[in-house]
Backbone as a chain_set.jsonl record, in Angstrom:
{"seq": "XXXXXXXXXXXXXXXXXXXXXXXXXXXXXXXXXXXXXXXXXXXXXXXXXXXXXXXXXXXXXXXXXXXXXXXXXXXXXXXXXXXXXXXXXXXXXXXXXXXXXXXXXXXXXXXXXXXXXXXXXXXXXXXXXXXXXXXXXXXXXXXXXXXXXXXXXXXXXXXXXXXXXXXXXXXXXXXXXXXXXX", "coords": {"N": [[0.846, -1.177, 0.0], [1.054, 1.838, -1.162], [0.086, 4.288, -0.369], [0.489, 4.791, 2.315], [3.08, 5.457, 2.662], [5.309, 8.066, 3.578], [6.466, 9.671, 1.559], [4.834, 9.356, -0.565], [2.908, 10.183, -3.391], [0.645, 9.185, -4.268], [-2.882, 8.821, -4.246], [-4.983, 7.751, -1.505], [-6.285, 4.441, -1.603], [-9.504, 3.807, -3.052], [-12.224, 2.355, -1.569], [-14.307, -0.036, -2.819], [-17.53, -1.314, -2.825], [-19.12, -4.586, -2.773], [-19.903, -6.328, -5.851], [-23.046, -6.955, -7.157], [-24.674, -9.585, -8.571], [-27.262, -11.253, -10.114], [-28.513, -11.383, -7.648], [-26.548, -12.177, -5.869], [-23.828, -11.281, -3.843], [-20.582, -10.354, -4.695], [-17.216, -10.098, -3.781], [-15.084, -9.765, -5.463], [-14.626, -8.207, -8.561], [-13.689, -9.29, -10.803], [-13.943, -11.538, -13.423], [-12.896, -14.672, -14.405], [-11.668, -16.921, -16.949], [-11.543, -20.382, -18.073], [-10.181, -21.363, -20.149], [-7.337, -21.886, -22.337], [-5.273, -22.585, -20.613], [-2.47, -24.619, -19.624], [-2.894, -26.958, -18.142], [-5.076, -28.523, -15.669], [-4.078, -27.89, -13.131], [-2.65, -25.51, -13.541], [-4.8, -23.909, -14.263], [-6.24, -23.839, -11.844], [-4.328, -22.602, -10.127], [-3.989, -20.072, -11.381], [-6.572, -19.035, -11.194], [-6.942, -18.896, -8.427], [-4.857, -17.083, -7.789], [-5.769, -14.805, -9.068], [-7.935, -14.118, -7.567], [-10.548, -14.361, -8.249], [-14.078, -14.945, -8.094], [-16.058, -15.733, -9.73], [-16.137, -17.912, -12.384], [-15.804, -18.469, -15.741], [-16.916, -21.018, -17.951], [-16.509, -22.44, -20.969], [-18.536, -24.535, -22.336], [-18.7, -25.802, -24.849], [-16.107, -25.767, -25.639], [-14.591, -27.045, -23.772], [-13.286, -29.931, -23.395], [-12.939, -31.835, -21.342], [-14.712, -31.374, -19.185], [-16.303, -32.729, -17.302], [-15.88, -35.989, -15.936], [-16.513, -38.649, -18.125], [-18.002, -41.31, -20.081], [-15.498, -43.501, -21.179], [-13.451, -41.945, -20.275], [-10.872, -41.596, -17.808], [-12.03, -42.34, -14.754], [-10.906, -41.678, -12.341], [-9.362, -39.521, -12.804], [-8.726, -36.047, -12.262], [-11.244, -33.492, -12.632], [-12.613, -30.417, -13.929], [-14.415, -29.461, -12.001], [-13.37, -30.58, -9.718], [-11.081, -29.109, -9.175], [-11.975, -26.51, -9.156], [-14.199, -26.088, -7.168], [-17.773, -25.929, -7.003], [-18.827, -25.025, -4.566], [-17.098, -23.151, -3.723], [-16.548, -21.453, -5.846], [-18.404, -19.553, -8.24], [-19.521, -21.176, -10.885], [-19.705, -20.301, -14.127], [-21.5, -21.078, -16.748], [-20.78, -20.769, -20.17], [-21.706, -19.716, -23.359], [-19.866, -19.612, -25.388], [-18.549, -19.909, -28.656], [-20.857, -20.47, -29.96], [-22.934, -19.876, -32.745], [-25.519, -19.492, -33.444], [-28.82, -18.704, -32.247], [-30.269, -20.959, -31.429], [-28.215, -22.876, -30.943], [-26.899, -21.609, -28.815], [-28.89, -21.539, -26.832], [-29.327, -24.293, -26.468], [-26.785, -25.03, -25.509], [-26.672, -23.539, -23.125], [-28.733, -24.771, -21.707], [-27.605, -27.308, -21.392], [-25.43, -26.669, -19.737], [-26.834, -25.862, -17.44], [-28.016, -28.279, -16.731], [-25.743, -29.895, -16.233], [-24.752, -28.609, -14.015], [-26.534, -29.056, -11.988], [-29.031, -27.59, -12.066], [-28.271, -24.944, -11.94], [-28.824, -21.604, -12.668], [-27.56, -19.328, -13.669], [-25.984, -17.883, -16.465], [-23.567, -17.116, -18.964], [-24.227, -15.511, -21.814], [-23.323, -15.821, -25.106], [-23.565, -15.15, -28.458], [-22.058, -15.524, -31.323], [-21.157, -13.565, -34.175], [-19.142, -13.326, -35.976], [-16.365, -15.228, -36.77], [-13.729, -14.377, -36.84], [-13.378, -11.798, -35.602], [-14.862, -12.182, -33.343], [-17.09, -10.726, -32.714], [-20.358, -10.021, -31.446], [-23.489, -11.456, -32.579], [-26.082, -9.584, -32.716], [-28.997, -9.631, -33.237], [-29.457, -12.449, -33.044], [-28.536, -12.889, -30.464], [-30.384, -11.413, -28.955], [-32.688, -12.953, -29.467], [-31.954, -15.434, -28.302], [-31.561, -14.608, -25.644], [-34.164, -13.802, -24.901], [-35.502, -16.297, -24.97], [-34.037, -17.787, -23.022], [-34.404, -16.256, -20.679], [-37.168, -16.489, -20.408], [-37.228, -19.145, -19.728], [-36.3, -19.125, -17.176], [-33.607, -18.623, -16.743], [-30.781, -16.787, -15.503], [-29.398, -14.318, -17.081], [-26.287, -13.271, -18.155], [-25.216, -11.157, -20.427], [-23.287, -11.046, -23.397], [-22.495, -8.463, -25.493], [-22.556, -5.901, -28.069], [-20.913, -2.646, -27.988], [-22.972, -0.832, -27.987], [-24.998, 1.472, -26.463], [-27.792, 1.612, -26.53], [-28.624, -0.983, -27.173], [-27.59, -2.27, -24.942], [-29.212, -1.205, -22.937], [-31.677, -2.254, -23.756], [-31.243, -5.001, -23.362], [-30.951, -4.981, -20.584], [-33.512, -4.052, -19.827], [-35.086, -6.18, -20.688], [-34.525, -8.083, -18.849], [-31.989, -9.192, -18.382], [-29.374, -10.048, -16.147], [-26.877, -8.978, -16.112], [-24.97, -6.894, -18.245], [-22.579, -7.268, -20.622], [-20.52, -5.611, -22.395], [-18.634, -5.683, -25.477], [-15.432, -4.574, -25.214], [-13.116, -3.94, -26.633], [-11.549, -4.716, -29.765], [-10.625, -8.164, -30.266], [-7.378, -9.083, -29.362], [-6.363, -6.555, -29.277]], "CA": [[0.0, 0.0, 0.0], [1.927, 2.994, -1.307], [-0.509, 5.502, 0.196], [0.925, 4.999, 3.696], [4.458, 5.948, 2.672], [5.327, 9.522, 3.739], [6.849, 10.374, 0.337], [3.935, 8.938, -1.632], [1.993, 11.167, -3.969], [-0.539, 8.456, -4.712], [-4.027, 8.967, -3.338], [-5.382, 6.548, -0.788], [-7.186, 3.644, -2.437], [-10.938, 3.936, -2.832], [-12.826, 1.06, -1.289], [-15.523, -0.244, -3.58], [-18.318, -2.399, -2.257], [-19.26, -5.783, -3.601], [-20.743, -6.274, -7.037], [-24.166, -7.87, -6.97], [-25.158, -10.129, -9.832], [-28.277, -12.294, -9.905], [-28.84, -11.44, -6.233], [-25.423, -12.648, -5.066], [-22.77, -10.283, -3.685], [-19.219, -10.841, -4.925], [-16.209, -9.1, -3.401], [-14.219, -9.566, -6.62], [-15.312, -7.799, -9.791], [-12.981, -9.947, -11.892], [-14.378, -12.856, -13.871], [-11.831, -15.315, -15.168], [-12.076, -18.061, -17.756], [-10.81, -21.618, -17.831], [-9.525, -21.775, -21.385], [-5.968, -21.465, -22.656], [-4.278, -23.01, -19.64], [-1.764, -25.848, -19.985], [-3.525, -28.093, -17.482], [-6.008, -28.145, -14.611], [-3.355, -27.273, -12.025], [-2.405, -24.111, -13.91], [-6.107, -23.248, -14.188], [-6.515, -23.609, -10.428], [-3.386, -21.609, -9.588], [-4.294, -18.756, -11.954], [-7.851, -18.587, -10.634], [-6.679, -18.516, -7.04], [-4.022, -15.872, -7.768], [-6.581, -13.669, -9.52], [-8.931, -13.784, -6.553], [-11.871, -14.376, -8.868], [-15.098, -15.798, -7.504], [-16.871, -16.206, -10.848], [-15.251, -18.512, -13.376], [-16.568, -18.884, -16.914], [-16.543, -22.288, -18.561], [-17.087, -22.595, -22.312], [-18.839, -25.96, -22.432], [-18.424, -26.302, -26.191], [-14.66, -25.79, -25.853], [-13.94, -27.702, -22.646], [-13.537, -31.346, -23.659], [-12.917, -32.69, -20.152], [-15.366, -30.66, -18.084], [-16.645, -33.728, -16.299], [-15.522, -37.331, -16.362], [-17.612, -39.3, -18.828], [-17.696, -42.626, -20.628], [-14.247, -43.549, -21.916], [-12.415, -41.182, -19.591], [-10.401, -42.137, -16.543], [-12.932, -41.84, -13.7], [-10.123, -41.194, -11.206], [-8.67, -38.291, -13.2], [-9.432, -34.847, -11.802], [-11.95, -32.705, -13.641], [-12.658, -28.994, -13.616], [-15.141, -29.241, -10.75], [-12.513, -30.985, -8.61], [-10.113, -28.05, -8.854], [-12.745, -25.283, -8.95], [-15.456, -26.611, -6.638], [-18.891, -24.99, -7.026], [-19.111, -24.437, -3.258], [-16.122, -22.073, -3.53], [-16.608, -20.575, -7.01], [-19.588, -19.592, -9.08], [-19.17, -21.664, -12.216], [-20.564, -19.576, -15.056], [-21.516, -21.676, -18.08], [-20.604, -19.766, -21.204], [-22.085, -20.275, -24.658], [-18.823, -19.266, -26.366], [-18.457, -20.832, -29.778], [-22.175, -20.615, -30.576], [-23.181, -18.916, -33.818], [-26.963, -19.351, -33.642], [-29.581, -18.652, -31.0], [-30.599, -22.333, -31.038], [-27.024, -23.496, -30.35], [-26.637, -20.971, -27.528], [-29.907, -22.003, -25.887], [-29.027, -25.706, -26.196], [-25.578, -25.068, -24.68], [-27.04, -23.042, -21.795], [-29.509, -25.836, -21.052], [-26.639, -28.338, -21.019], [-24.71, -26.164, -18.568], [-27.732, -25.919, -16.285], [-28.164, -29.687, -16.366], [-24.488, -30.382, -15.658], [-24.515, -27.946, -12.732], [-27.659, -29.336, -11.087], [-30.058, -26.562, -12.053], [-27.676, -23.605, -11.855], [-29.522, -20.806, -13.676], [-26.746, -18.23, -14.171], [-25.29, -18.237, -17.705], [-23.018, -16.047, -19.796], [-24.734, -15.736, -23.159], [-22.588, -15.298, -26.253], [-23.9, -15.662, -29.782], [-21.074, -14.838, -32.154], [-21.52, -13.292, -35.556], [-17.96, -13.368, -36.835], [-15.334, -16.043, -36.118], [-12.44, -13.684, -36.823], [-13.371, -10.735, -34.595], [-15.674, -12.627, -32.212], [-18.147, -9.761, -32.423], [-21.624, -10.707, -31.248], [-24.619, -11.35, -33.499], [-27.055, -8.984, -31.803], [-30.357, -10.198, -33.356], [-29.476, -13.809, -32.512], [-28.362, -12.775, -29.022], [-31.694, -11.009, -28.433], [-33.57, -14.123, -29.547], [-31.534, -16.406, -27.288], [-31.81, -14.024, -24.324], [-35.617, -13.907, -24.644], [-35.817, -17.704, -24.68], [-33.427, -18.202, -21.761], [-35.074, -15.556, -19.578], [-38.483, -17.124, -20.279], [-37.018, -20.453, -19.098], [-35.821, -18.935, -15.811], [-32.163, -18.387, -16.649], [-30.264, -15.475, -15.144], [-28.527, -14.142, -18.238], [-25.253, -12.243, -18.259], [-25.165, -11.16, -21.884], [-22.17, -10.442, -24.137], [-23.1, -7.675, -26.559], [-21.717, -4.836, -28.63], [-20.8, -1.495, -27.093], [-24.098, 0.054, -28.268], [-25.736, 1.684, -25.218], [-29.219, 1.343, -26.724], [-28.787, -2.431, -27.041], [-27.332, -2.608, -23.539], [-30.43, -0.851, -22.208], [-32.719, -3.236, -24.118], [-30.949, -6.25, -22.656], [-31.265, -4.759, -19.176], [-34.965, -3.958, -19.692], [-35.729, -7.478, -20.886], [-34.304, -8.906, -17.667], [-30.629, -9.727, -18.214], [-28.847, -9.654, -14.841], [-25.654, -8.206, -16.365], [-24.681, -6.598, -19.647], [-21.131, -7.323, -20.744], [-20.217, -5.16, -23.765], [-17.315, -5.833, -26.099], [-14.695, -3.358, -24.879], [-12.121, -3.672, -27.664], [-11.362, -5.883, -30.624], [-9.755, -9.224, -29.761], [-5.972, -8.911, -29.715], [-5.918, -5.146, -29.214]], "C": [[0.886, 1.233, 0.0], [1.371, 4.24, -0.624], [-0.063, 5.766, 1.629], [2.372, 5.482, 3.773], [4.447, 7.467, 2.75], [5.646, 10.261, 2.44], [5.909, 10.05, -0.828], [3.055, 10.093, -2.103], [0.73, 10.495, -4.489], [-1.681, 8.671, -3.737], [-4.315, 7.65, -2.63], [-6.353, 5.76, -1.663], [-8.643, 3.865, -2.062], [-11.505, 2.536, -2.626], [-14.162, 0.989, -2.02], [-16.237, -1.44, -2.982], [-18.431, -3.569, -3.206], [-20.088, -5.501, -4.849], [-21.846, -7.317, -6.82], [-24.666, -8.289, -8.335], [-26.088, -11.291, -9.529], [-28.554, -12.496, -8.419], [-27.728, -11.919, -5.318], [-24.354, -11.559, -5.032], [-21.409, -10.946, -3.845], [-18.245, -9.744, -4.537], [-15.269, -8.799, -4.568], [-15.055, -9.206, -7.84], [-14.675, -8.451, -11.019], [-13.587, -11.311, -12.177], [-13.221, -13.429, -14.671], [-12.415, -16.483, -15.956], [-11.225, -19.271, -17.431], [-10.078, -22.094, -19.078], [-8.079, -21.301, -21.44], [-4.92, -21.833, -21.625], [-3.69, -24.356, -20.059], [-2.453, -27.081, -19.4], [-4.431, -27.584, -16.359], [-5.301, -27.465, -13.439], [-3.067, -25.798, -12.318], [-3.702, -23.302, -13.862], [-6.43, -22.884, -12.746], [-5.627, -22.514, -9.848], [-3.687, -20.199, -10.095], [-5.582, -18.19, -11.373], [-7.673, -18.133, -9.196], [-5.896, -17.213, -6.961], [-4.825, -14.629, -8.163], [-7.596, -13.235, -8.468], [-10.351, -13.773, -7.092], [-12.808, -15.307, -8.11], [-16.023, -16.375, -8.573], [-15.917, -16.679, -11.934], [-16.1, -18.993, -14.549], [-16.005, -20.188, -17.473], [-17.272, -22.391, -19.893], [-17.314, -24.085, -22.542], [-18.501, -26.54, -23.795], [-16.931, -26.462, -26.433], [-13.905, -26.501, -24.748], [-14.195, -29.195, -22.747], [-13.591, -32.224, -22.424], [-13.534, -31.967, -18.973], [-15.698, -31.615, -16.943], [-16.208, -35.086, -16.822], [-16.732, -37.967, -17.039], [-17.143, -40.652, -19.356], [-16.402, -42.557, -21.43], [-13.13, -42.749, -21.285], [-12.048, -41.886, -18.292], [-11.233, -41.523, -15.413], [-12.174, -41.307, -12.488], [-9.384, -39.894, -11.533], [-9.448, -37.074, -12.703], [-10.157, -34.165, -12.965], [-12.043, -31.272, -13.139], [-13.364, -28.721, -12.286], [-14.365, -29.715, -9.529], [-11.58, -29.85, -8.199], [-10.767, -26.692, -8.63], [-14.124, -25.679, -8.42], [-16.562, -25.553, -6.597], [-19.278, -24.422, -5.662], [-18.141, -23.298, -2.933], [-16.191, -21.028, -4.642], [-17.991, -20.652, -7.654], [-19.112, -19.999, -10.464], [-20.188, -21.065, -13.176], [-20.498, -20.247, -16.425], [-21.546, -20.576, -19.132], [-20.941, -20.411, -22.545], [-21.098, -19.887, -25.754], [-18.745, -20.343, -27.442], [-19.784, -21.079, -30.456], [-22.394, -19.5, -31.6], [-24.655, -18.781, -34.172], [-27.632, -19.29, -32.279], [-29.898, -20.058, -30.513], [-29.413, -23.029, -30.374], [-26.736, -22.922, -28.963], [-27.625, -21.454, -26.473], [-29.637, -23.455, -25.501], [-27.818, -25.825, -25.257], [-25.865, -24.585, -23.263], [-27.827, -24.102, -21.02], [-28.591, -26.963, -20.583], [-25.872, -27.921, -19.766], [-25.551, -26.23, -17.314], [-27.888, -27.362, -15.794], [-26.908, -30.222, -15.683], [-24.209, -29.796, -14.283], [-25.729, -28.031, -11.813], [-28.638, -28.17, -10.955], [-29.564, -25.141, -11.924], [-28.221, -22.736, -12.991], [-28.691, -19.673, -14.273], [-25.96, -18.686, -15.396], [-24.733, -16.976, -18.361], [-23.408, -16.379, -21.229], [-23.86, -15.033, -24.181], [-23.152, -15.963, -27.494], [-23.032, -14.864, -30.742], [-21.57, -14.669, -33.583], [-20.354, -13.433, -36.512], [-16.849, -14.149, -36.138], [-13.976, -15.356, -36.015], [-12.372, -12.662, -35.687], [-14.06, -11.132, -33.295], [-16.701, -11.586, -31.78], [-19.467, -10.503, -32.297], [-22.613, -10.478, -32.394], [-25.785, -10.867, -32.641], [-28.474, -9.531, -31.997], [-30.455, -11.616, -32.793], [-29.319, -13.81, -30.99], [-29.672, -12.361, -28.357], [-32.66, -12.193, -28.395], [-33.229, -15.137, -28.456], [-31.82, -15.884, -25.882], [-33.292, -14.119, -23.966], [-35.997, -15.329, -24.226], [-35.29, -18.104, -23.31], [-34.102, -17.53, -20.563], [-36.452, -16.166, -19.335], [-38.38, -18.489, -19.593], [-36.407, -20.343, -17.693], [-34.326, -18.774, -15.644], [-31.897, -16.967, -16.178], [-29.141, -15.204, -16.139], [-27.579, -12.963, -18.048], [-24.901, -12.233, -19.746], [-23.936, -10.422, -22.422], [-22.777, -9.748, -25.348], [-22.104, -6.673, -27.117], [-21.659, -3.682, -27.635], [-21.902, -0.46, -27.323], [-24.926, 0.244, -26.995], [-27.246, 1.431, -25.354], [-29.489, -0.148, -26.575], [-28.56, -2.855, -25.595], [-28.568, -2.327, -22.695], [-31.556, -1.838, -22.508], [-32.489, -4.563, -23.402], [-31.285, -6.12, -21.163], [-32.78, -4.756, -18.963], [-35.657, -5.31, -19.862], [-35.449, -8.447, -19.753], [-32.945, -9.553, -17.541], [-30.055, -9.203, -16.9], [-27.538, -8.884, -14.951], [-25.493, -8.043, -17.861], [-23.174, -6.454, -19.756], [-20.746, -6.916, -22.163], [-18.781, -5.459, -24.184], [-16.572, -4.519, -25.859], [-13.713, -2.958, -25.977], [-11.99, -4.9, -28.542], [-10.38, -6.885, -30.022], [-8.328, -8.962, -30.253], [-5.474, -7.48, -29.643], [-5.329, -4.831, -27.855]], "O": [[1.41, 1.628, 1.042], [2.13, 5.163, -0.329], [-0.228, 6.885, 2.113], [2.836, 5.875, 4.844], [3.654, 8.105, 2.058], [5.151, 11.369, 2.232], [6.18, 10.441, -1.964], [2.534, 10.869, -1.302], [-0.14, 11.141, -5.072], [-1.465, 8.699, -2.526], [-3.938, 6.577, -3.102], [-7.157, 6.35, -2.384], [-8.97, 4.084, -0.896], [-11.275, 1.641, -3.439], [-15.027, 1.848, -1.852], [-15.616, -2.457, -2.67], [-17.897, -3.539, -4.314], [-20.873, -4.553, -4.89], [-21.583, -8.425, -6.353], [-25.037, -7.451, -9.157], [-25.739, -12.2, -8.776], [-28.798, -13.616, -7.97], [-27.937, -12.055, -4.113], [-24.014, -10.983, -6.065], [-21.119, -11.963, -3.215], [-18.424, -8.588, -4.919], [-14.718, -7.702, -4.652], [-16.077, -9.838, -8.11], [-15.086, -8.185, -12.149], [-13.726, -12.139, -11.276], [-12.639, -12.747, -15.515], [-13.51, -16.966, -15.666], [-10.303, -19.2, -16.618], [-9.421, -23.135, -19.049], [-7.664, -20.426, -20.68], [-3.767, -21.422, -21.76], [-4.336, -25.134, -20.762], [-2.582, -28.11, -20.064], [-4.54, -26.38, -16.128], [-5.863, -26.562, -12.819], [-3.224, -24.944, -11.446], [-3.694, -22.137, -13.462], [-6.843, -21.761, -12.457], [-6.108, -21.61, -9.164], [-3.645, -19.24, -9.325], [-5.668, -16.995, -11.093], [-8.201, -17.095, -8.799], [-6.224, -16.336, -6.162], [-4.584, -13.537, -7.649], [-8.061, -12.095, -8.489], [-11.256, -13.232, -6.456], [-12.386, -16.323, -7.558], [-16.69, -17.385, -8.346], [-15.013, -15.954, -12.35], [-16.999, -19.817, -14.38], [-14.797, -20.425, -17.468], [-18.501, -22.424, -19.938], [-16.387, -24.81, -22.902], [-18.052, -27.683, -23.874], [-16.524, -27.204, -27.326], [-12.676, -26.553, -24.788], [-15.206, -29.685, -22.244], [-14.235, -33.272, -22.454], [-12.959, -31.942, -17.884], [-15.412, -31.342, -15.778], [-16.172, -35.301, -18.033], [-17.857, -37.826, -16.558], [-16.016, -41.073, -19.099], [-16.226, -41.666, -22.261], [-11.978, -42.855, -21.706], [-12.827, -42.673, -17.754], [-11.143, -40.324, -15.152], [-12.74, -40.561, -11.688], [-8.842, -39.244, -10.639], [-10.679, -37.068, -12.719], [-9.738, -34.253, -14.119], [-11.591, -30.964, -12.035], [-12.947, -27.841, -11.532], [-14.668, -29.296, -8.412], [-11.319, -29.654, -7.012], [-10.184, -25.819, -7.987], [-15.111, -25.609, -9.152], [-16.317, -24.413, -6.201], [-19.994, -23.423, -5.605], [-18.35, -22.564, -1.967], [-15.922, -19.85, -4.406], [-18.654, -21.689, -7.613], [-18.391, -19.257, -11.129], [-21.389, -21.298, -13.046], [-19.555, -20.019, -17.183], [-22.254, -19.579, -18.988], [-20.505, -21.527, -22.828], [-21.466, -19.84, -26.928], [-18.862, -21.535, -27.158], [-19.844, -21.824, -31.434], [-22.08, -18.336, -31.349], [-25.009, -18.042, -35.091], [-27.084, -19.762, -31.282], [-29.81, -20.331, -29.316], [-29.581, -23.699, -29.355], [-26.372, -23.657, -28.045], [-27.234, -21.745, -25.343], [-29.712, -23.804, -24.323], [-27.831, -26.626, -24.323], [-25.357, -25.159, -22.3], [-27.608, -24.301, -19.825], [-28.781, -27.508, -19.496], [-25.686, -28.72, -18.847], [-25.061, -26.603, -16.248], [-27.89, -27.623, -14.591], [-26.997, -30.921, -14.673], [-23.511, -30.408, -13.475], [-25.924, -27.169, -10.956], [-29.028, -27.808, -9.845], [-30.37, -24.218, -11.811], [-28.091, -23.102, -14.159], [-29.082, -19.107, -15.294], [-25.339, -19.749, -15.376], [-25.35, -15.912, -18.318], [-22.98, -17.389, -21.787], [-23.678, -13.816, -24.136], [-23.214, -17.189, -27.579], [-23.25, -13.67, -30.946], [-22.295, -15.508, -34.119], [-20.544, -13.634, -37.712], [-16.431, -13.783, -35.039], [-13.159, -15.732, -35.174], [-11.422, -12.662, -34.903], [-13.864, -10.49, -32.264], [-17.129, -11.565, -30.626], [-19.676, -11.511, -32.971], [-22.576, -9.455, -33.078], [-26.401, -11.655, -31.922], [-29.116, -9.872, -31.004], [-31.439, -11.948, -32.132], [-29.91, -14.646, -30.306], [-30.031, -12.899, -27.309], [-33.36, -12.402, -27.405], [-34.119, -15.637, -27.768], [-32.272, -16.64, -25.022], [-33.632, -14.48, -22.839], [-36.721, -15.53, -23.252], [-36.02, -18.7, -22.517], [-34.341, -18.178, -19.543], [-36.861, -16.34, -18.187], [-39.331, -18.938, -18.952], [-36.041, -21.354, -17.094], [-33.824, -18.787, -14.52], [-32.691, -16.058, -16.424], [-28.064, -15.792, -16.047], [-27.998, -11.829, -17.817], [-24.345, -13.205, -20.259], [-23.594, -9.33, -21.967], [-23.489, -10.371, -26.136], [-20.954, -6.612, -26.683], [-22.278, -3.733, -26.572], [-21.766, 0.684, -26.889], [-25.502, -0.721, -26.493], [-27.898, 1.071, -24.375], [-30.461, -0.545, -25.932], [-29.275, -3.717, -25.084], [-28.928, -3.128, -21.832], [-32.306, -2.215, -21.608], [-33.43, -5.175, -22.896], [-31.836, -7.041, -20.562], [-33.278, -5.383, -18.027], [-36.696, -5.558, -19.251], [-36.057, -9.516, -19.687], [-32.755, -10.397, -16.665], [-30.234, -8.029, -16.575], [-27.129, -8.213, -14.004], [-25.832, -8.932, -18.642], [-22.565, -5.629, -19.075], [-20.65, -7.77, -23.045], [-17.857, -5.484, -23.37], [-17.048, -3.46, -26.267], [-13.504, -1.77, -26.222], [-12.29, -6.011, -28.104], [-9.421, -6.502, -29.352], [-8.114, -8.655, -31.425], [-4.304, -7.211, -29.915], [-4.903, -3.702, -27.614]]}, "num_chains": 1, "name": "protein.A"}
């Protein structure tokens, strides 16, 4: 804490309260993902170091989310290293390019997590930029909200669309901040 040093010109840190999403208070405002790590141990260590409480899991891109037929039943899986009693596992529809695929993936996530209703909705329109397909995202959000999901929606940076998603009942609006790789 540099603010306690006598020669410091930095202002004292501002304490920010918890973020509340879907009725749950989180002390950390950082959401982390589970992709791109070398192995499950690295995933666990990075998540712990980040202090994140919400961890997104792209079901379509996570081949060993849970042990299944043909896999070693004694091998650890993602829920072993990131237990749902310690972390909010946020199913993510990343990799979906249609509303139907996104809805199907969200339903799968809910089933795998014993009825967990919170989901990060992504319906992509372009595989290169990963920009969202807004009409398809609206369609999927309507369906999921009608089915009782608590939708955290990935959208463009258009404030009008963000307001529409909020008005329709999305619990969080997560706009694209910058192009991938920037």
